[in-house]
Amino acid sequence: MATLDQVTEAYAAARADPEFTGELSRLLRDYTGRPSPLTEATRFAEHAGGARVLLKREDLNHTGSHKINNVLGQALLTRRMGKKRVIAETGAGQHGVATATAAALMGLECVVYMGEEDTRRQALNVARMRLLGAEVVPVRTGSRTLKDAINEAFRDWVANVDTTHYLFGTVAGPAPFPAMVRDFHRVIGDEARAQVLERTGRLPDAVCACVGGGSNAIGIFTAFLDDADVALHGYEAAGDGVETGRHAATITGGTPGILHGSRSYLLQDEWGQTIESHSISAGLDYPGIGPEHAWLHDSGRATYEPVTDREAMEAFRLLCRTEGILPAIESAHALAGALRVGQVLGPEGVVLVNLSGRGDKDVDTAARWFGVVSDEEIVEAAEATVEAPPQESSGEGW
Amino acid sequence: MVTALSDTLAKARAEGRAALVGYLPAGFPTLAGGIDALTAMVDGGVDVVEVGLPYSDPMLDGPTIQDAVDVALRGGATPRDVLTTVEAVAATGTPTLVMSYYNPIDHIGPARFAADLAAAGGAGVILPDLPPEESGDWLAAADPLGLDSVFLVAPSSSDERIALTTSVCRGFVYAASLMGVTGVRGAVSGAARGLVARTRVATGLPVCVGLGVSTAEQATEVAGYADGVIVGSAFVRELLDAASPADGAAAVHALAGELAAGVRRGAGERAGTAQ
């Protein structure tokens, strides 16, 4: 596809251009707030076999997740290609919010495709995107979740390639996206590796990250690929349990196939039809996974294990109660994995966890899961509406 | 190699006209209803039939075809039903191709799929999302069985890309007339004529134009410069809008007749352009 060739060429030229890399570094520092801190979770670690647990705080980035790293890179690339419009897909809304943010920053028109089911689960992020000036399009085809939002975004792109860049949000999709998105996220691992060395005087024994499409995981794994003694663990969303069929554990429960332009593992039936995935976390609710993860799995360099909704939510609660940090439910899957790994390593172990996002967007989901608000309180909150100011008819309007 | 498909396209060319290619997904509105509609299409004057393999993620199709495919999938349509449909349509003597995204073929296995398709009397496949660079396994399975393999070129394709794509095409080249997904449009893109001209530089294969053709007038226009006119969404729309499957098949029959007349009117324009 000519458009993919254009993106490939533009990205290759941009990578080699000090002006581009310098501008991106400046934005990551002054706008995103990089480097993100490394927080030692000592009280949480008491539940992880006493191993040292170090959290890479991508949740403290501007917009609240790792997604901003890739988005700023691709938004700069969009401008460099002379395009004025970006489109994006989003599941939990983190990538959509980051894209809307970068588009506002750089004066680009922005349209975000989001499965209708996800717009309900993540209404707060829909509001954020609209406040930032993006158009959010609820997708009503197929399973009405992330994969269908990707289909719809591809359709838009095919029709509008002259003006539009598809700001793809994970390390899947057709080339060059898996490699390009990885490159923009490897800053996570590069920083974390140096921070762990400085803090502990050695490399971690294990690196834990959640995987949906796999962007935060590739970002942190990439810096450790040549460190043979560092175990890399990816945690897939097992939903109700892989054995129930209601899950998003693509490597554990999938088979090789082709989706959205790349060959990787895929949840599919006996005829090659995509099976809908299920997870409490909209951000992990995707039936595919980036092809580099498939390769890391096949080569044995990384291991991928399922984490159920229940395990993830227990880890979510534990981090809230022991460290005062509300993680994204996506990241809670990695925390659940860290609890397992810590038990194996014991007090001598050092576990690095990519805390890929903050949990603000998931407060409603978590509150319902744990029953921390009563039905009456939910009704009262819904009724306590704020009166909107009168709309200016001549303004741009939201 | 002379195949049923190339023979049909050559005969149309000998008549000084473009061929009419019609598409419907299998299993839509039902397995039997789909077969009825496709045979009605053949009776109406379609020269070549494309049977769509209903797929869960039809990225390159617009809302009309996706609606039809959703109906088929909810009705339980499988690749087995596609072969049943191909067998029934091919029995009319009309070259019958399967249009499929590649994952179902990859999953079933190219060799098995090709063998089953050939056994059902299929003429070949149209592969909208298989890059020519990745087509080796499929061609190795399809070529020995005499199955044609059609790949797509688009207005954005470079001349190098067109050369690469046409080098793996068998039967004909599918020229996507515009940048976009399938669907009925008010006018056929002006980019189609230029794309056909660029494709002819690269290959001697027939070039058929699809995406956006829905009326006899559009068919006449495209038939003025292409070897085949491909119509999909307009046929699907007739079935979606019909009160009953029988009404739908009758409407498909009528539309095929209008379009068949349309491509024959295009013959006059072709004669004027020294074809």
Short mmCIF file of N, CA, C and O in Angstrom, two decimals, chain B residues 29-146:
data_model
loop_
_atom_site.label_atom_id
_atom_site.label_comp_id
_atom_site.label_asym_id
_atom_site.label_seq_id
_atom_site.Cartn_x
_atom_site.Cartn_y
_atom_site.Cartn_z
N PRO B 29 -29.38 -13.63 1.71
CA PRO B 29 -29.89 -13.51 3.10
C PRO B 29 -29.88 -14.84 3.84
O PRO B 29 -29.87 -14.87 5.06
N THR B 30 -29.89 -15.95 3.09
CA THR B 30 -29.73 -17.29 3.65
C THR B 30 -28.88 -18.06 2.65
O THR B 30 -28.60 -17.56 1.55
N LEU B 31 -28.49 -19.27 3.01
CA LEU B 31 -27.69 -20.05 2.06
C LEU B 31 -28.47 -20.25 0.76
O LEU B 31 -27.97 -19.94 -0.34
N ALA B 32 -29.72 -20.73 0.86
CA ALA B 32 -30.52 -20.99 -0.34
C ALA B 32 -30.89 -19.68 -1.04
O ALA B 32 -30.84 -19.58 -2.28
N GLY B 33 -31.22 -18.66 -0.23
CA GLY B 33 -31.59 -17.37 -0.80
C GLY B 33 -30.43 -16.74 -1.56
O GLY B 33 -30.63 -16.08 -2.60
N GLY B 34 -29.23 -16.94 -1.07
CA GLY B 34 -28.05 -16.40 -1.74
C GLY B 34 -27.83 -17.09 -3.08
O GLY B 34 -27.50 -16.44 -4.09
N ILE B 35 -28.00 -18.40 -3.09
CA ILE B 35 -27.84 -19.15 -4.35
C ILE B 35 -28.90 -18.70 -5.36
O ILE B 35 -28.60 -18.47 -6.54
N ASP B 36 -30.14 -18.53 -4.88
CA ASP B 36 -31.20 -18.05 -5.77
C ASP B 36 -30.85 -16.68 -6.36
O ASP B 36 -31.05 -16.44 -7.56
N ALA B 37 -30.35 -15.79 -5.51
CA ALA B 37 -30.04 -14.44 -5.98
C ALA B 37 -28.90 -14.47 -6.99
O ALA B 37 -28.93 -13.75 -8.00
N LEU B 38 -27.89 -15.30 -6.73
CA LEU B 38 -26.75 -15.36 -7.65
C LEU B 38 -27.14 -15.99 -8.98
O LEU B 38 -26.67 -15.55 -10.05
N THR B 39 -27.99 -17.00 -8.94
CA THR B 39 -28.41 -17.59 -10.22
C THR B 39 -29.33 -16.61 -10.97
O THR B 39 -29.30 -16.54 -12.20
N ALA B 40 -30.11 -15.83 -10.23
CA ALA B 40 -30.93 -14.79 -10.86
C ALA B 40 -30.02 -13.75 -11.53
O ALA B 40 -30.32 -13.23 -12.61
N MET B 41 -28.93 -13.46 -10.86
CA MET B 41 -27.94 -12.52 -11.40
C MET B 41 -27.37 -13.04 -12.73
O MET B 41 -27.23 -12.29 -13.70
N VAL B 42 -27.08 -14.34 -12.73
CA VAL B 42 -26.55 -14.96 -13.96
C VAL B 42 -27.60 -14.92 -15.07
O VAL B 42 -27.32 -14.53 -16.21
N ASP B 43 -28.82 -15.26 -14.72
CA ASP B 43 -29.92 -15.21 -15.70
C ASP B 43 -30.08 -13.80 -16.26
O ASP B 43 -30.43 -13.62 -17.42
N GLY B 44 -29.84 -12.82 -15.41
CA GLY B 44 -30.01 -11.42 -15.83
C GLY B 44 -28.93 -10.94 -16.76
O GLY B 44 -29.08 -9.88 -17.38
N GLY B 45 -27.81 -11.67 -16.84
CA GLY B 45 -26.79 -11.26 -17.82
C GLY B 45 -25.40 -11.02 -17.28
O GLY B 45 -24.54 -10.51 -18.00
N VAL B 46 -25.15 -11.39 -16.02
CA VAL B 46 -23.79 -11.24 -15.48
C VAL B 46 -22.89 -12.29 -16.11
O VAL B 46 -23.27 -13.45 -16.25
N ASP B 47 -21.68 -11.89 -16.49
CA ASP B 47 -20.76 -12.82 -17.16
C ASP B 47 -19.89 -13.60 -16.18
O ASP B 47 -19.47 -14.72 -16.47
N VAL B 48 -19.54 -12.96 -15.09
CA VAL B 48 -18.64 -13.55 -14.10
C VAL B 48 -19.22 -13.28 -12.72
O VAL B 48 -19.72 -12.18 -12.46
N VAL B 49 -19.16 -14.27 -11.82
CA VAL B 49 -19.71 -14.10 -10.48
C VAL B 49 -18.61 -14.14 -9.43
O VAL B 49 -17.68 -14.94 -9.51
N GLU B 50 -18.74 -13.23 -8.47
CA GLU B 50 -17.89 -13.25 -7.28
C GLU B 50 -18.75 -13.63 -6.09
O GLU B 50 -19.73 -12.94 -5.80
N VAL B 51 -18.37 -14.70 -5.40
CA VAL B 51 -19.07 -15.10 -4.17
C VAL B 51 -18.21 -14.66 -2.99
O VAL B 51 -17.08 -15.12 -2.83
N GLY B 52 -18.74 -13.75 -2.18
CA GLY B 52 -17.98 -13.26 -1.03
C GLY B 52 -17.96 -14.28 0.09
O GLY B 52 -18.97 -14.92 0.38
N LEU B 53 -16.81 -14.45 0.73
CA LEU B 53 -16.71 -15.30 1.92
C LEU B 53 -16.94 -14.40 3.13
O LEU B 53 -16.13 -13.51 3.40
N PRO B 54 -18.06 -14.58 3.82
CA PRO B 54 -18.36 -13.70 4.96
C PRO B 54 -17.27 -13.78 6.02
O PRO B 54 -16.90 -14.88 6.46
N TYR B 55 -16.76 -12.61 6.42
CA TYR B 55 -15.62 -12.54 7.34
C TYR B 55 -15.92 -11.54 8.45
O TYR B 55 -16.55 -10.51 8.21
N SER B 56 -15.44 -11.84 9.63
CA SER B 56 -15.76 -11.04 10.81
C SER B 56 -15.19 -9.62 10.76
O SER B 56 -15.71 -8.73 11.42
N ASP B 57 -14.11 -9.41 10.01
CA ASP B 57 -13.46 -8.10 10.01
C ASP B 57 -13.23 -7.60 8.59
O ASP B 57 -12.09 -7.48 8.14
N PRO B 58 -14.33 -7.26 7.89
CA PRO B 58 -14.21 -6.83 6.48
C PRO B 58 -13.73 -5.39 6.36
O PRO B 58 -14.49 -4.49 6.03
N MET B 59 -12.45 -5.19 6.63
CA MET B 59 -11.88 -3.84 6.74
C MET B 59 -12.05 -2.97 5.51
O MET B 59 -12.08 -1.75 5.62
N LEU B 60 -12.11 -3.60 4.34
CA LEU B 60 -12.14 -2.79 3.12
C LEU B 60 -13.54 -2.66 2.54
O LEU B 60 -13.72 -2.13 1.46
N ASP B 61 -14.53 -3.14 3.28
CA ASP B 61 -15.91 -3.02 2.80
C ASP B 61 -16.65 -1.92 3.54
O ASP B 61 -16.40 -1.67 4.72
N GLY B 62 -17.57 -1.30 2.84
CA GLY B 62 -18.39 -0.26 3.43
C GLY B 62 -19.58 -0.86 4.16
O GLY B 62 -19.72 -2.08 4.26
N PRO B 63 -20.46 0.02 4.67
CA PRO B 63 -21.56 -0.44 5.53
C PRO B 63 -22.54 -1.38 4.84
O PRO B 63 -23.07 -2.28 5.49
N THR B 64 -22.79 -1.22 3.53
CA THR B 64 -23.78 -2.06 2.86
C THR B 64 -23.34 -3.52 2.87
O THR B 64 -24.08 -4.42 3.28
N ILE B 65 -22.11 -3.77 2.42
CA ILE B 65 -21.63 -5.15 2.37
C ILE B 65 -21.42 -5.68 3.78
O ILE B 65 -21.71 -6.85 4.07
N GLN B 66 -20.96 -4.82 4.69
CA GLN B 66 -20.79 -5.30 6.06
C GLN B 66 -22.13 -5.74 6.66
O GLN B 66 -22.20 -6.74 7.36
N ASP B 67 -23.19 -4.99 6.36
CA ASP B 67 -24.52 -5.39 6.86
C ASP B 67 -24.89 -6.78 6.34
O ASP B 67 -25.39 -7.63 7.08
N ALA B 68 -24.63 -6.99 5.05
CA ALA B 68 -24.98 -8.28 4.45
C ALA B 68 -24.15 -9.41 5.08
O ALA B 68 -24.66 -10.49 5.37
N VAL B 69 -22.88 -9.12 5.27
CA VAL B 69 -21.99 -10.13 5.85
C VAL B 69 -22.39 -10.45 7.29
O VAL B 69 -22.34 -11.61 7.72
N ASP B 70 -22.83 -9.42 8.01
CA ASP B 70 -23.30 -9.65 9.38
C ASP B 70 -24.51 -10.58 9.38
O ASP B 70 -24.62 -11.48 10.22
N VAL B 71 -25.42 -10.36 8.41
CA VAL B 71 -26.59 -11.24 8.29
C VAL B 71 -26.13 -12.68 8.04
O VAL B 71 -26.60 -13.63 8.67
N ALA B 72 -25.18 -12.82 7.13
CA ALA B 72 -24.69 -14.17 6.79
C ALA B 72 -24.04 -14.84 7.99
O ALA B 72 -24.30 -16.01 8.28
N LEU B 73 -23.20 -14.09 8.70
CA LEU B 73 -22.48 -14.69 9.84
C LEU B 73 -23.44 -15.03 10.97
O LEU B 73 -23.32 -16.08 11.61
N ARG B 74 -24.40 -14.14 11.21
CA ARG B 74 -25.39 -14.45 12.26
C ARG B 74 -26.21 -15.67 11.88
O ARG B 74 -26.65 -16.42 12.74
N GLY B 75 -26.37 -15.88 10.59
CA GLY B 75 -27.09 -17.06 10.11
C GLY B 75 -26.23 -18.31 10.11
O GLY B 75 -26.70 -19.37 9.68
N GLY B 76 -24.97 -18.16 10.54
CA GLY B 76 -24.10 -19.32 10.67
C GLY B 76 -23.33 -19.68 9.41
O GLY B 76 -22.84 -20.81 9.28
N ALA B 77 -23.21 -18.74 8.47
CA ALA B 77 -22.50 -19.04 7.22
C ALA B 77 -21.05 -19.41 7.48
O ALA B 77 -20.36 -18.75 8.28
N THR B 78 -20.57 -20.44 6.83
CA THR B 78 -19.18 -20.89 6.95
C THR B 78 -18.56 -20.99 5.56
O THR B 78 -19.28 -20.97 4.55
N PRO B 79 -17.24 -21.16 5.51
CA PRO B 79 -16.59 -21.38 4.20
C PRO B 79 -17.17 -22.60 3.47
O PRO B 79 -17.16 -22.65 2.24
N ARG B 80 -17.69 -23.55 4.22
CA ARG B 80 -18.33 -24.70 3.58
C ARG B 80 -19.54 -24.23 2.75
O ARG B 80 -19.79 -24.72 1.66
N ASP B 81 -20.29 -23.29 3.32
CA ASP B 81 -21.45 -22.75 2.60
C ASP B 81 -21.01 -21.97 1.36
O ASP B 81 -21.73 -21.92 0.36
N VAL B 82 -19.83 -21.36 1.46
CA VAL B 82 -19.31 -20.63 0.30
C VAL B 82 -19.07 -21.62 -0.83
O VAL B 82 -19.44 -21.37 -1.99
N LEU B 83 -18.49 -22.76 -0.51
CA LEU B 83 -18.22 -23.76 -1.54
C LEU B 83 -19.51 -24.34 -2.11
O LEU B 83 -19.62 -24.58 -3.32
N THR B 84 -20.50 -24.54 -1.25
CA THR B 84 -21.81 -25.01 -1.72
C THR B 84 -22.39 -24.01 -2.71
O THR B 84 -22.94 -24.39 -3.76
N THR B 85 -22.26 -22.73 -2.39
CA THR B 85 -22.77 -21.68 -3.26
C THR B 85 -22.01 -21.65 -4.58
O THR B 85 -22.61 -21.55 -5.66
N VAL B 86 -20.68 -21.75 -4.49
CA VAL B 86 -19.86 -21.76 -5.70
C VAL B 86 -20.28 -22.90 -6.61
O VAL B 86 -20.44 -22.74 -7.83
N GLU B 87 -20.47 -24.07 -6.01
CA GLU B 87 -20.83 -25.25 -6.79
C GLU B 87 -22.14 -25.02 -7.56
O GLU B 87 -22.24 -25.33 -8.75
N ALA B 88 -23.11 -24.43 -6.86
CA ALA B 88 -24.42 -24.21 -7.47
C ALA B 88 -24.33 -23.18 -8.60
O ALA B 88 -24.95 -23.34 -9.66
N VAL B 89 -23.55 -22.12 -8.37
CA VAL B 89 -23.47 -21.06 -9.38
C VAL B 89 -22.62 -21.51 -10.57
O VAL B 89 -22.97 -21.27 -11.73
N ALA B 90 -21.52 -22.20 -10.27
CA ALA B 90 -20.64 -22.66 -11.36
C ALA B 90 -21.37 -23.65 -12.26
O ALA B 90 -21.06 -23.75 -13.47
N ALA B 91 -22.35 -24.36 -11.70
CA ALA B 91 -23.12 -25.33 -12.49
C ALA B 91 -23.89 -24.66 -13.62
O ALA B 91 -24.29 -25.32 -14.58
N THR B 92 -24.08 -23.35 -13.52
CA THR B 92 -24.76 -22.63 -14.61
C THR B 92 -23.82 -22.39 -15.80
O THR B 92 -24.25 -21.88 -16.82
N GLY B 93 -22.54 -22.72 -15.60
CA GLY B 93 -21.56 -22.49 -16.66
C GLY B 93 -20.89 -21.13 -16.60
O GLY B 93 -20.10 -20.78 -17.47
N THR B 94 -21.20 -20.37 -15.56
CA THR B 94 -20.61 -19.03 -15.40
C THR B 94 -19.36 -19.13 -14.53
O THR B 94 -19.40 -19.75 -13.46
N PRO B 95 -18.25 -18.53 -14.98
CA PRO B 95 -17.04 -18.56 -14.14
C PRO B 95 -17.33 -17.94 -12.77
O PRO B 95 -17.87 -16.83 -12.70
N THR B 96 -16.99 -18.66 -11.71
CA THR B 96 -17.37 -18.23 -10.36
C THR B 96 -16.12 -18.15 -9.48
O THR B 96 -15.43 -19.15 -9.27
N LEU B 97 -15.88 -16.94 -8.98
CA LEU B 97 -14.71 -16.69 -8.13
C LEU B 97 -15.16 -16.52 -6.69
O LEU B 97 -16.29 -16.11 -6.44
N VAL B 98 -14.24 -16.77 -5.76
CA VAL B 98 -14.50 -16.44 -4.36
C VAL B 98 -13.72 -15.18 -4.03
O VAL B 98 -12.54 -15.06 -4.37
N MET B 99 -14.41 -14.22 -3.40
CA MET B 99 -13.71 -13.04 -2.89
C MET B 99 -13.53 -13.22 -1.40
O MET B 99 -14.52 -13.38 -0.67
N SER B 100 -12.28 -13.24 -0.95
CA SER B 100 -12.07 -13.50 0.48
C SER B 100 -10.89 -12.73 1.04
O SER B 100 -9.84 -12.62 0.40
N TYR B 101 -11.08 -12.23 2.24
CA TYR B 101 -9.94 -11.76 3.03
C TYR B 101 -9.07 -12.99 3.28
O TYR B 101 -9.55 -14.14 3.25
N TYR B 102 -7.77 -12.77 3.56
CA TYR B 102 -6.88 -13.91 3.51
C TYR B 102 -6.89 -14.78 4.77
O TYR B 102 -6.59 -15.97 4.70
N ASN B 103 -7.26 -14.22 5.92
CA ASN B 103 -7.11 -15.04 7.13
C ASN B 103 -7.90 -16.35 7.09
O ASN B 103 -7.37 -17.38 7.49
N PRO B 104 -9.17 -16.35 6.65
CA PRO B 104 -9.87 -17.65 6.59
C PRO B 104 -9.15 -18.66 5.70
O PRO B 104 -9.08 -19.85 6.05
N ILE B 105 -8.60 -18.21 4.57
CA ILE B 105 -7.89 -19.14 3.68
C ILE B 105 -6.61 -19.64 4.37
O ILE B 105 -6.29 -20.82 4.34
N ASP B 106 -5.91 -18.72 5.01
CA ASP B 106 -4.69 -19.08 5.74
C ASP B 106 -5.00 -20.08 6.84
O ASP B 106 -4.26 -21.04 7.06
N HIS B 107 -6.12 -19.86 7.50
CA HIS B 107 -6.47 -20.70 8.64
C HIS B 107 -6.88 -22.10 8.19
O HIS B 107 -6.48 -23.10 8.79
N ILE B 108 -7.66 -22.16 7.12
CA ILE B 108 -8.09 -23.45 6.58
C ILE B 108 -6.88 -24.16 5.95
O ILE B 108 -6.76 -25.38 5.99
N GLY B 109 -5.97 -23.35 5.42
CA GLY B 109 -4.80 -23.88 4.72
C GLY B 109 -4.96 -23.65 3.23
O GLY B 109 -5.95 -24.10 2.64
N PRO B 110 -4.01 -22.94 2.60
CA PRO B 110 -4.14 -22.63 1.17
C PRO B 110 -4.34 -23.87 0.30
O PRO B 110 -5.18 -23.86 -0.60
N ALA B 111 -3.62 -24.95 0.60
CA ALA B 111 -3.72 -26.14 -0.25
C ALA B 111 -5.12 -26.76 -0.16
O ALA B 111 -5.74 -27.11 -1.17
N ARG B 112 -5.62 -26.85 1.07
CA ARG B 112 -6.94 -27.46 1.27
C ARG B 112 -8.03 -26.59 0.65
O ARG B 112 -8.95 -27.07 -0.02
N PHE B 113 -7.91 -25.27 0.88
CA PHE B 113 -8.93 -24.36 0.35
C PHE B 113 -8.94 -24.41 -1.18
O PHE B 113 -10.00 -24.48 -1.81
N ALA B 114 -7.74 -24.38 -1.77
CA ALA B 114 -7.65 -24.40 -3.23
C ALA B 114 -8.22 -25.70 -3.79
O ALA B 114 -8.97 -25.69 -4.78
N ALA B 115 -7.89 -26.80 -3.15
CA ALA B 115 -8.38 -28.10 -3.64
C ALA B 115 -9.90 -28.16 -3.56
O ALA B 115 -10.58 -28.61 -4.50
N ASP B 116 -10.45 -27.70 -2.43
CA ASP B 116 -11.91 -27.73 -2.26
C ASP B 116 -12.60 -26.79 -3.25
O ASP B 116 -13.67 -27.12 -3.79
N LEU B 117 -11.99 -25.63 -3.48
CA LEU B 117 -12.58 -24.67 -4.41
C LEU B 117 -12.57 -25.24 -5.84
O LEU B 117 -13.57 -25.13 -6.56
N ALA B 118 -11.46 -25.84 -6.21
CA ALA B 118 -11.36 -26.43 -7.55
C ALA B 118 -12.38 -27.56 -7.69
O ALA B 118 -13.05 -27.68 -8.73
N ALA B 119 -12.50 -28.36 -6.64
CA ALA B 119 -13.45 -29.48 -6.69
C ALA B 119 -14.89 -28.99 -6.83
O ALA B 119 -15.73 -29.66 -7.43
N ALA B 120 -15.16 -27.80 -6.26
CA ALA B 120 -16.51 -27.23 -6.35
C ALA B 120 -16.77 -26.57 -7.70
O ALA B 120 -17.86 -26.05 -7.94
N GLY B 121 -15.74 -26.54 -8.54
CA GLY B 121 -15.90 -25.93 -9.86
C GLY B 121 -15.60 -24.44 -9.89
O GLY B 121 -15.91 -23.75 -10.85
N GLY B 122 -14.98 -23.94 -8.81
CA GLY B 122 -14.64 -22.52 -8.74
C GLY B 122 -13.58 -22.15 -9.76
O GLY B 122 -12.74 -22.98 -10.14
N ALA B 123 -13.61 -20.90 -10.21
CA ALA B 123 -12.66 -20.43 -11.21
C ALA B 123 -11.42 -19.79 -10.59
O ALA B 123 -10.39 -19.67 -11.25
N GLY B 124 -11.54 -19.35 -9.34
CA GLY B 124 -10.40 -18.70 -8.71
C GLY B 124 -10.82 -17.86 -7.54
O GLY B 124 -11.92 -18.03 -7.00
N VAL B 125 -9.93 -16.96 -7.14
CA VAL B 125 -10.20 -16.12 -5.96
C VAL B 125 -9.80 -14.68 -6.23
O VAL B 125 -8.93 -14.40 -7.05
N ILE B 126 -10.45 -13.78 -5.52
CA ILE B 126 -10.04 -12.38 -5.46
C ILE B 126 -9.59 -12.14 -4.04
O ILE B 126 -10.30 -12.48 -3.09
N LEU B 127 -8.40 -11.58 -3.88
CA LEU B 127 -7.76 -11.47 -2.56
C LEU B 127 -7.46 -10.00 -2.25
O LEU B 127 -6.40 -9.49 -2.59
N PRO B 128 -8.41 -9.30 -1.62
CA PRO B 128 -8.24 -7.86 -1.46
C PRO B 128 -7.15 -7.45 -0.48
O PRO B 128 -6.63 -6.35 -0.58
N ASP B 129 -6.80 -8.32 0.47
CA ASP B 129 -5.85 -7.88 1.50
C ASP B 129 -4.58 -8.71 1.55
O ASP B 129 -3.82 -8.60 2.51
N LEU B 130 -4.34 -9.54 0.53
CA LEU B 130 -3.10 -10.31 0.54
C LEU B 130 -2.05 -9.54 -0.27
O LEU B 130 -2.21 -9.36 -1.47
N PRO B 131 -0.97 -9.09 0.37
CA PRO B 131 0.06 -8.37 -0.39
C PRO B 131 0.72 -9.32 -1.39
O PRO B 131 0.94 -10.49 -1.08
N PRO B 132 1.05 -8.84 -2.59
CA PRO B 132 1.68 -9.72 -3.58
C PRO B 132 2.96 -10.38 -3.05
O PRO B 132 3.25 -11.52 -3.39
N GLU B 133 3.67 -9.66 -2.19
CA GLU B 133 4.92 -10.22 -1.63
C GLU B 133 4.65 -11.47 -0.80
O GLU B 133 5.54 -12.29 -0.59
N GLU B 134 3.42 -11.58 -0.28
CA GLU B 134 3.10 -12.69 0.62
C GLU B 134 2.27 -13.77 -0.09
O GLU B 134 1.68 -14.63 0.55
N SER B 135 2.19 -13.69 -1.41
CA SER B 135 1.23 -14.53 -2.13
C SER B 135 1.78 -15.89 -2.55
O SER B 135 1.06 -16.70 -3.13
N GLY B 136 3.05 -16.17 -2.24
CA GLY B 136 3.71 -17.38 -2.72
C GLY B 136 2.98 -18.67 -2.36
O GLY B 136 2.77 -19.54 -3.22
N ASP B 137 2.59 -18.79 -1.08
CA ASP B 137 1.94 -20.03 -0.64
C ASP B 137 0.62 -20.24 -1.39
O ASP B 137 0.29 -21.36 -1.78
N TRP B 138 -0.12 -19.14 -1.54
CA TRP B 138 -1.40 -19.27 -2.22
C TRP B 138 -1.21 -19.66 -3.69
O TRP B 138 -1.87 -20.59 -4.18
N LEU B 139 -0.32 -18.95 -4.37
CA LEU B 139 -0.13 -19.23 -5.79
C LEU B 139 0.37 -20.65 -6.02
O LEU B 139 -0.02 -21.32 -6.97
N ALA B 140 1.22 -21.12 -5.10
CA ALA B 140 1.74 -22.49 -5.23
C ALA B 140 0.61 -23.51 -5.14
O ALA B 140 0.66 -24.57 -5.76
N ALA B 141 -0.41 -23.16 -4.36
CA ALA B 141 -1.55 -24.07 -4.23
C ALA B 141 -2.52 -23.91 -5.39
O ALA B 141 -3.09 -24.90 -5.88
N ALA B 142 -2.72 -22.69 -5.85
CA ALA B 142 -3.79 -22.39 -6.81
C ALA B 142 -3.38 -22.65 -8.26
O ALA B 142 -4.17 -23.17 -9.05
N ASP B 143 -2.17 -22.26 -8.60
CA ASP B 143 -1.75 -22.34 -10.01
C ASP B 143 -1.86 -23.75 -10.60
O ASP B 143 -2.42 -23.92 -11.69
N PRO B 144 -1.36 -24.78 -9.90
CA PRO B 144 -1.41 -26.11 -10.51
C PRO B 144 -2.84 -26.61 -10.74
O PRO B 144 -3.05 -27.51 -11.55
N LEU B 145 -3.79 -26.02 -10.00
CA LEU B 145 -5.18 -26.45 -10.13
C LEU B 145 -5.94 -25.63 -11.17
O LEU B 145 -7.14 -25.81 -11.38
N GLY B 146 -5.23 -24.69 -11.79
CA GLY B 146 -5.87 -23.85 -12.80
C GLY B 146 -6.78 -22.79 -12.24
O GLY B 146 -7.63 -22.24 -12.93
#
